[in-house]
Amino acid sequence: MREAAFPGVGRHDSIAAMEPLSPDEIARYHRHILLPEIGGAGQQRLKAARVLVIGAGGLGAPILQYLAAAGVGTLGVVDDDRVSLSNLQRQVIHDSGTIGELKTESAALAIARLNPHVRLIRFEERFCAETALRQLSGFDLLIDGSDNFDTRYAAADAAEGAQIALVTGAVGRFDGSLTVLKPYETGEDGTANPRYRDLFPEAPPAGLIPTCAEAGIIGALTGVIGTMMAMEAIKLITGAGEPLIGRLLLYDALTARFDTIRYKRRRERQGQAV
């Protein structure tokens, strides 16, 4: 087993292999470097990080933008969709000039304009159980910004199998949620961290939860949740703060209210969770 690359992420190359920051990078990330919780070492961890993002849509757009701006060295994006006019109300990484283009291509152009130090790896396909192992290869952290339960369960299973952290979030009409999963590790009390299925044991019946195309969604909400997902990723990579492990953060946009729900690993009996 190889060393952990970052305090809260996965198991790949050693921190000792990190490249120094160039003068341009030091100037670009100066406000990060001033923070004792980040500093030069934390910024080097961001530069060395390899993060795979599922979706370049409502959640994926701010995730990709803020991680690129923060200096994450390698970003992967998985999406097989094309930009449409109705996307632009919330998917702010795209614009009117990229309508009809693949979202991965549109995102790549935006990221190149934002930060030339970031390498982007594009997967113009869906994330699913059959493709997960190949797509995750070489990445330290997975962020799920998808809009369906099949992909969320596939992401949770793949991240647990690869023993890398997962940041996952979801949005409704005026509400959203996010959490961090590291079920391959134990908490301070020695008990195993919870899995995604401890939070959502099974997917709701098909058609029960309407899509945003059916019910609508306020565009700025995806920016709130997506930005917080990016923040959790930065915390995991740098070791700053306390990630949302075992905690589900809920946001109600209409009342401007945040709530946090704690959840635990379900006890297992004869191979079955109870």
mmCIF file of C-alpha atoms in Angstrom:
data_model
loop_
_atom_site.group_PDB
_atom_site.id
_atom_site.type_symbol
_atom_site.label_atom_id
_atom_site.label_comp_id
_atom_site.label_asym_id
_atom_site.label_seq_id
_atom_site.Cartn_x
_atom_site.Cartn_y
_atom_site.Cartn_z
ATOM 1 C CA MET A 1 0.000 0.000 0.000
ATOM 2 C CA ARG A 2 1.458 3.357 -1.067
ATOM 3 C CA GLU A 3 1.554 6.474 1.093
ATOM 4 C CA ALA A 4 -1.411 8.788 1.325
ATOM 5 C CA ALA A 5 -0.959 11.709 -1.036
ATOM 6 C CA PHE A 6 -2.941 14.172 1.103
ATOM 7 C CA PRO A 7 -4.254 14.238 4.673
ATOM 8 C CA GLY A 8 -7.840 13.400 3.803
ATOM 9 C CA VAL A 9 -7.878 12.063 0.267
ATOM 10 C CA GLY A 10 -6.641 8.812 -1.229
ATOM 11 C CA ARG A 11 -3.559 6.635 -1.541
ATOM 12 C CA HIS A 12 -1.354 7.517 -4.484
ATOM 13 C CA ASP A 13 2.013 9.279 -4.811
ATOM 14 C CA SER A 14 3.864 10.680 -1.804
ATOM 15 C CA ILE A 15 3.740 14.352 -0.880
ATOM 16 C CA ALA A 16 7.517 14.322 -1.308
ATOM 17 C CA ALA A 17 6.961 14.132 -5.067
ATOM 18 C CA MET A 18 5.137 17.488 -5.155
ATOM 19 C CA GLU A 19 6.536 20.125 -7.491
ATOM 20 C CA PRO A 20 7.496 23.567 -6.174
ATOM 21 C CA LEU A 21 5.281 26.532 -7.007
ATOM 22 C CA SER A 22 6.439 28.809 -9.804
ATOM 23 C CA PRO A 23 6.688 32.589 -9.246
ATOM 24 C CA ASP A 24 3.486 33.016 -11.268
ATOM 25 C CA GLU A 25 1.700 30.460 -9.074
ATOM 26 C CA ILE A 26 2.945 32.100 -5.884
ATOM 27 C CA ALA A 27 1.494 35.406 -7.068
ATOM 28 C CA ARG A 28 -1.754 33.788 -8.255
ATOM 29 C CA TYR A 29 -2.385 31.920 -4.993
ATOM 30 C CA HIS A 30 -0.955 34.554 -2.643
ATOM 31 C CA ARG A 31 -4.217 34.899 -0.683
ATOM 32 C CA HIS A 32 -4.219 31.143 -0.039
ATOM 33 C CA ILE A 33 -0.586 31.108 0.995
ATOM 34 C CA LEU A 34 -1.248 33.828 3.572
ATOM 35 C CA LEU A 35 -3.669 31.513 5.392
ATOM 36 C CA PRO A 36 -1.917 29.474 8.128
ATOM 37 C CA GLU A 37 -4.373 26.636 7.489
ATOM 38 C CA ILE A 38 -3.251 26.435 3.834
ATOM 39 C CA GLY A 39 0.148 28.055 3.411
ATOM 40 C CA GLY A 40 2.696 27.066 0.819
ATOM 41 C CA ALA A 41 2.495 23.372 1.701
ATOM 42 C CA GLY A 42 -1.282 23.320 1.315
ATOM 43 C CA GLN A 43 -1.031 25.077 -2.032
ATOM 44 C CA GLN A 44 1.492 22.471 -3.170
ATOM 45 C CA ARG A 45 -0.971 19.767 -2.156
ATOM 46 C CA LEU A 46 -3.614 21.461 -4.285
ATOM 47 C CA LYS A 47 -1.196 21.568 -7.210
ATOM 48 C CA ALA A 48 -0.423 17.864 -6.812
ATOM 49 C CA ALA A 49 -4.075 16.859 -6.374
ATOM 50 C CA ARG A 50 -5.996 14.867 -8.991
ATOM 51 C CA VAL A 51 -9.745 15.298 -8.661
ATOM 52 C CA LEU A 52 -12.447 13.652 -10.777
ATOM 53 C CA VAL A 53 -15.753 15.542 -11.068
ATOM 54 C CA ILE A 54 -18.910 13.785 -12.259
ATOM 55 C CA GLY A 55 -20.963 16.247 -14.266
ATOM 56 C CA ALA A 56 -20.259 19.639 -15.829
ATOM 57 C CA GLY A 57 -23.781 20.892 -15.095
ATOM 58 C CA GLY A 58 -25.383 22.894 -12.304
ATOM 59 C CA LEU A 59 -23.194 21.519 -9.502
ATOM 60 C CA GLY A 60 -20.194 20.602 -11.607
ATOM 61 C CA ALA A 61 -19.856 24.113 -13.046
ATOM 62 C CA PRO A 62 -18.977 25.923 -9.785
ATOM 63 C CA ILE A 63 -17.038 22.898 -8.521
ATOM 64 C CA LEU A 64 -14.792 22.940 -11.585
ATOM 65 C CA GLN A 65 -14.443 26.716 -11.584
ATOM 66 C CA TYR A 66 -13.462 27.040 -7.934
ATOM 67 C CA LEU A 67 -11.120 24.045 -7.921
ATOM 68 C CA ALA A 68 -9.415 25.348 -11.057
ATOM 69 C CA ALA A 69 -9.124 28.809 -9.522
ATOM 70 C CA ALA A 70 -7.764 27.261 -6.310
ATOM 71 C CA GLY A 71 -4.954 25.586 -8.230
ATOM 72 C CA VAL A 72 -5.943 21.912 -8.244
ATOM 73 C CA GLY A 73 -3.356 20.603 -10.677
ATOM 74 C CA THR A 74 -5.363 17.924 -12.458
ATOM 75 C CA LEU A 75 -9.122 17.937 -12.905
ATOM 76 C CA GLY A 76 -11.091 15.196 -14.606
ATOM 77 C CA VAL A 77 -14.661 15.753 -15.787
ATOM 78 C CA VAL A 78 -17.171 13.069 -16.778
ATOM 79 C CA ASP A 79 -20.150 14.198 -18.879
ATOM 80 C CA ASP A 80 -21.665 13.042 -22.160
ATOM 81 C CA ASP A 81 -24.140 15.916 -22.594
ATOM 82 C CA ARG A 82 -24.049 19.020 -24.798
ATOM 83 C CA VAL A 83 -24.704 22.625 -23.784
ATOM 84 C CA SER A 84 -28.272 23.818 -24.349
ATOM 85 C CA LEU A 85 -29.833 27.246 -23.908
ATOM 86 C CA SER A 86 -31.830 26.096 -20.872
ATOM 87 C CA ASN A 87 -28.565 25.126 -19.108
ATOM 88 C CA LEU A 88 -27.235 28.674 -18.975
ATOM 89 C CA GLN A 89 -29.547 29.794 -16.147
ATOM 90 C CA ARG A 90 -27.405 27.781 -13.692
ATOM 91 C CA GLN A 91 -24.476 26.043 -15.445
ATOM 92 C CA VAL A 92 -22.244 29.086 -15.315
ATOM 93 C CA ILE A 93 -19.099 27.495 -16.728
ATOM 94 C CA HIS A 94 -20.841 27.517 -20.138
ATOM 95 C CA ASP A 95 -22.046 30.520 -22.156
ATOM 96 C CA SER A 96 -24.104 31.440 -25.191
ATOM 97 C CA GLY A 97 -21.134 30.885 -27.466
ATOM 98 C CA THR A 98 -20.779 27.227 -26.490
ATOM 99 C CA ILE A 99 -24.392 26.130 -27.078
ATOM 100 C CA GLY A 100 -24.314 22.812 -28.903
ATOM 101 C CA GLU A 101 -20.786 21.937 -27.811
ATOM 102 C CA LEU A 102 -19.947 19.010 -25.557
ATOM 103 C CA LYS A 103 -20.026 20.190 -21.948
ATOM 104 C CA THR A 104 -16.579 18.730 -21.355
ATOM 105 C CA GLU A 105 -15.198 20.788 -24.239
ATOM 106 C CA SER A 106 -16.958 23.961 -23.116
ATOM 107 C CA ALA A 107 -15.685 23.446 -19.545
ATOM 108 C CA ALA A 108 -12.153 22.813 -20.805
ATOM 109 C CA LEU A 109 -12.138 26.128 -22.678
ATOM 110 C CA ALA A 110 -13.415 28.014 -19.627
ATOM 111 C CA ILE A 111 -10.852 26.415 -17.315
ATOM 112 C CA ALA A 112 -8.006 27.152 -19.746
ATOM 113 C CA ARG A 113 -9.007 30.822 -19.708
ATOM 114 C CA LEU A 114 -9.278 30.847 -15.915
ATOM 115 C CA ASN A 115 -6.042 29.046 -15.003
ATOM 116 C CA PRO A 116 -3.467 27.759 -17.512
ATOM 117 C CA HIS A 117 -1.720 25.778 -14.765
ATOM 118 C CA VAL A 118 -4.605 23.280 -14.548
ATOM 119 C CA ARG A 119 -4.620 20.099 -16.601
ATOM 120 C CA LEU A 120 -8.088 18.859 -17.594
ATOM 121 C CA ILE A 121 -8.865 15.241 -18.496
ATOM 122 C CA ARG A 122 -12.156 14.790 -20.342
ATOM 123 C CA PHE A 123 -14.395 11.720 -20.295
ATOM 124 C CA GLU A 124 -17.160 12.277 -22.823
ATOM 125 C CA GLU A 125 -19.309 9.458 -21.472
ATOM 126 C CA ARG A 126 -21.461 8.647 -18.458
ATOM 127 C CA PHE A 127 -20.131 7.537 -15.092
ATOM 128 C CA CYS A 128 -21.462 4.090 -14.196
ATOM 129 C CA ALA A 129 -20.378 0.904 -12.470
ATOM 130 C CA GLU A 130 -18.938 -0.476 -15.731
ATOM 131 C CA THR A 131 -16.742 2.563 -16.445
ATOM 132 C CA ALA A 132 -15.902 3.672 -12.889
ATOM 133 C CA LEU A 133 -12.670 1.711 -12.420
ATOM 134 C CA ARG A 134 -11.160 3.049 -15.637
ATOM 135 C CA GLN A 135 -12.298 6.620 -15.067
ATOM 136 C CA LEU A 136 -11.123 6.730 -11.445
ATOM 137 C CA SER A 137 -7.648 5.395 -12.217
ATOM 138 C CA GLY A 138 -5.023 7.877 -11.078
ATOM 139 C CA PHE A 139 -7.390 10.210 -9.225
ATOM 140 C CA ASP A 140 -7.177 10.990 -5.488
ATOM 141 C CA LEU A 141 -10.660 12.356 -4.863
ATOM 142 C CA LEU A 142 -14.115 11.949 -6.434
ATOM 143 C CA ILE A 143 -16.809 14.638 -6.479
ATOM 144 C CA ASP A 144 -20.307 13.638 -7.560
ATOM 145 C CA GLY A 145 -22.371 16.429 -9.051
ATOM 146 C CA SER A 146 -24.762 14.115 -10.890
ATOM 147 C CA ASP A 147 -28.557 14.428 -10.907
ATOM 148 C CA ASN A 148 -29.681 10.805 -10.511
ATOM 149 C CA PHE A 149 -29.495 8.064 -7.901
ATOM 150 C CA ASP A 150 -28.007 5.419 -10.198
ATOM 151 C CA THR A 151 -24.896 7.532 -10.671
ATOM 152 C CA ARG A 152 -24.764 8.478 -6.977
ATOM 153 C CA TYR A 153 -24.763 4.846 -5.872
ATOM 154 C CA ALA A 154 -22.207 3.947 -8.542
ATOM 155 C CA ALA A 155 -19.967 6.811 -7.398
ATOM 156 C CA ALA A 156 -20.251 5.799 -3.747
ATOM 157 C CA ASP A 157 -19.413 2.164 -4.489
ATOM 158 C CA ALA A 158 -16.510 3.075 -6.761
ATOM 159 C CA ALA A 159 -14.971 5.549 -4.317
ATOM 160 C CA GLU A 160 -15.227 3.075 -1.439
ATOM 161 C CA GLY A 161 -13.677 0.337 -3.559
ATOM 162 C CA ALA A 162 -10.814 2.611 -4.608
ATOM 163 C CA GLN A 163 -10.443 3.909 -1.029
ATOM 164 C CA ILE A 164 -10.681 7.556 -2.011
ATOM 165 C CA ALA A 165 -12.876 10.223 -0.457
ATOM 166 C CA LEU A 166 -16.181 11.170 -2.081
ATOM 167 C CA VAL A 167 -17.856 14.570 -1.903
ATOM 168 C CA THR A 168 -21.484 14.200 -2.962
ATOM 169 C CA GLY A 169 -24.290 16.728 -3.216
ATOM 170 C CA ALA A 170 -27.808 17.157 -4.548
ATOM 171 C CA VAL A 171 -30.258 19.968 -5.209
ATOM 172 C CA GLY A 172 -34.022 20.334 -5.442
ATOM 173 C CA ARG A 173 -36.189 23.317 -6.365
ATOM 174 C CA PHE A 174 -35.027 25.587 -3.532
ATOM 175 C CA ASP A 175 -33.036 23.197 -1.334
ATOM 176 C CA GLY A 176 -29.790 21.294 -1.400
ATOM 177 C CA SER A 177 -27.545 18.977 0.588
ATOM 178 C CA LEU A 178 -23.989 17.667 0.676
ATOM 179 C CA THR A 179 -21.802 15.286 2.635
ATOM 180 C CA VAL A 180 -18.345 13.663 2.570
ATOM 181 C CA LEU A 181 -17.830 9.897 2.594
ATOM 182 C CA LYS A 182 -14.752 7.935 3.705
ATOM 183 C CA PRO A 183 -16.240 4.566 4.706
ATOM 184 C CA TYR A 184 -12.901 2.771 4.396
ATOM 185 C CA GLU A 185 -11.648 4.614 7.497
ATOM 186 C CA THR A 186 -12.712 4.754 11.139
ATOM 187 C CA GLY A 187 -13.691 7.751 13.237
ATOM 188 C CA GLU A 188 -12.085 8.956 16.437
ATOM 189 C CA ASP A 189 -14.191 6.484 18.438
ATOM 190 C CA GLY A 190 -12.858 3.552 16.416
ATOM 191 C CA THR A 191 -16.108 2.807 14.588
ATOM 192 C CA ALA A 192 -16.234 2.626 10.809
ATOM 193 C CA ASN A 193 -17.311 5.778 8.999
ATOM 194 C CA PRO A 194 -20.745 5.549 7.357
ATOM 195 C CA ARG A 195 -21.452 4.591 3.760
ATOM 196 C CA TYR A 196 -23.775 6.317 1.299
ATOM 197 C CA ARG A 197 -26.320 3.528 1.871
ATOM 198 C CA ASP A 198 -26.325 4.297 5.581
ATOM 199 C CA LEU A 199 -27.713 7.677 4.596
ATOM 200 C CA PHE A 200 -29.862 6.510 1.667
ATOM 201 C CA PRO A 201 -30.455 2.737 2.026
ATOM 202 C CA GLU A 202 -32.174 2.498 -1.351
ATOM 203 C CA ALA A 203 -33.115 4.749 -4.227
ATOM 204 C CA PRO A 204 -36.661 6.141 -4.318
ATOM 205 C CA PRO A 205 -39.031 4.605 -6.886
ATOM 206 C CA ALA A 206 -38.559 5.873 -10.419
ATOM 207 C CA GLY A 207 -40.595 9.006 -11.058
ATOM 208 C CA LEU A 208 -41.165 9.815 -7.378
ATOM 209 C CA ILE A 209 -38.679 12.700 -7.359
ATOM 210 C CA PRO A 210 -39.147 14.989 -10.371
ATOM 211 C CA THR A 211 -36.135 16.180 -12.316
ATOM 212 C CA CYS A 212 -35.260 19.877 -12.515
ATOM 213 C CA ALA A 213 -36.577 19.820 -16.093
ATOM 214 C CA GLU A 214 -39.948 18.774 -14.657
ATOM 215 C CA ALA A 215 -40.085 20.765 -11.404
ATOM 216 C CA GLY A 216 -37.729 23.673 -12.074
ATOM 217 C CA ILE A 217 -34.786 24.891 -10.012
ATOM 218 C CA ILE A 218 -33.460 28.274 -8.922
ATOM 219 C CA GLY A 219 -30.129 28.737 -10.646
ATOM 220 C CA ALA A 220 -28.162 30.338 -7.817
ATOM 221 C CA LEU A 221 -28.882 27.320 -5.571
ATOM 222 C CA THR A 222 -26.531 25.133 -7.608
ATOM 223 C CA GLY A 223 -23.840 27.750 -7.060
ATOM 224 C CA VAL A 224 -24.339 27.633 -3.282
ATOM 225 C CA ILE A 225 -24.153 23.828 -3.033
ATOM 226 C CA GLY A 226 -21.484 23.405 -5.724
ATOM 227 C CA THR A 227 -19.240 25.987 -4.100
ATOM 228 C CA MET A 228 -19.572 24.262 -0.727
ATOM 229 C CA MET A 229 -18.680 20.955 -2.388
ATOM 230 C CA ALA A 230 -15.547 22.589 -3.775
ATOM 231 C CA MET A 231 -14.758 23.889 -0.276
ATOM 232 C CA GLU A 232 -15.038 20.368 1.166
ATOM 233 C CA ALA A 233 -12.640 19.131 -1.515
ATOM 234 C CA ILE A 234 -10.119 21.852 -0.670
ATOM 235 C CA LYS A 235 -10.359 20.929 3.015
ATOM 236 C CA LEU A 236 -9.763 17.262 2.238
ATOM 237 C CA ILE A 237 -6.749 18.012 0.057
ATOM 238 C CA THR A 238 -5.071 20.506 2.372
ATOM 239 C CA GLY A 239 -6.086 19.012 5.717
ATOM 240 C CA ALA A 240 -7.719 22.268 6.823
ATOM 241 C CA GLY A 241 -10.795 22.172 9.022
ATOM 242 C CA GLU A 242 -13.241 19.332 9.607
ATOM 243 C CA PRO A 243 -14.825 17.696 6.543
ATOM 244 C CA LEU A 244 -18.511 16.737 6.540
ATOM 245 C CA ILE A 245 -17.842 13.072 7.325
ATOM 246 C CA GLY A 246 -20.871 11.542 9.025
ATOM 247 C CA ARG A 247 -22.731 14.828 8.664
ATOM 248 C CA LEU A 248 -25.301 15.816 6.052
ATOM 249 C CA LEU A 249 -25.491 19.577 5.519
ATOM 250 C CA LEU A 250 -28.946 20.804 4.450
ATOM 251 C CA TYR A 251 -29.705 24.195 2.935
ATOM 252 C CA ASP A 252 -33.137 25.793 2.499
ATOM 253 C CA ALA A 253 -32.760 28.751 0.159
ATOM 254 C CA LEU A 254 -36.218 30.202 0.819
ATOM 255 C CA THR A 255 -35.582 30.629 4.548
ATOM 256 C CA ALA A 256 -31.780 31.050 4.250
ATOM 257 C CA ARG A 257 -31.381 28.243 6.777
ATOM 258 C CA PHE A 258 -28.635 25.659 7.197
ATOM 259 C CA ASP A 259 -29.092 22.480 9.247
ATOM 260 C CA THR A 260 -26.748 19.575 9.905
ATOM 261 C CA ILE A 261 -27.860 15.978 10.455
ATOM 262 C CA ARG A 262 -25.435 13.440 11.890
ATOM 263 C CA TYR A 263 -25.587 9.864 10.631
ATOM 264 C CA LYS A 264 -23.662 6.706 11.493
ATOM 265 C CA ARG A 265 -22.642 3.355 10.085
ATOM 266 C CA ARG A 266 -25.469 0.846 10.346
ATOM 267 C CA ARG A 267 -24.789 -2.241 12.413
ATOM 268 C CA GLU A 268 -24.396 -5.349 10.297
ATOM 269 C CA ARG A 269 -25.788 -8.741 11.234
ATOM 270 C CA GLN A 270 -25.017 -11.819 9.135
ATOM 271 C CA GLY A 271 -23.940 -9.630 6.257
ATOM 272 C CA GLN A 272 -27.080 -7.483 6.374
ATOM 273 C CA ALA A 273 -27.325 -3.931 7.655
ATOM 274 C CA VAL A 274 -29.954 -3.418 10.361
#
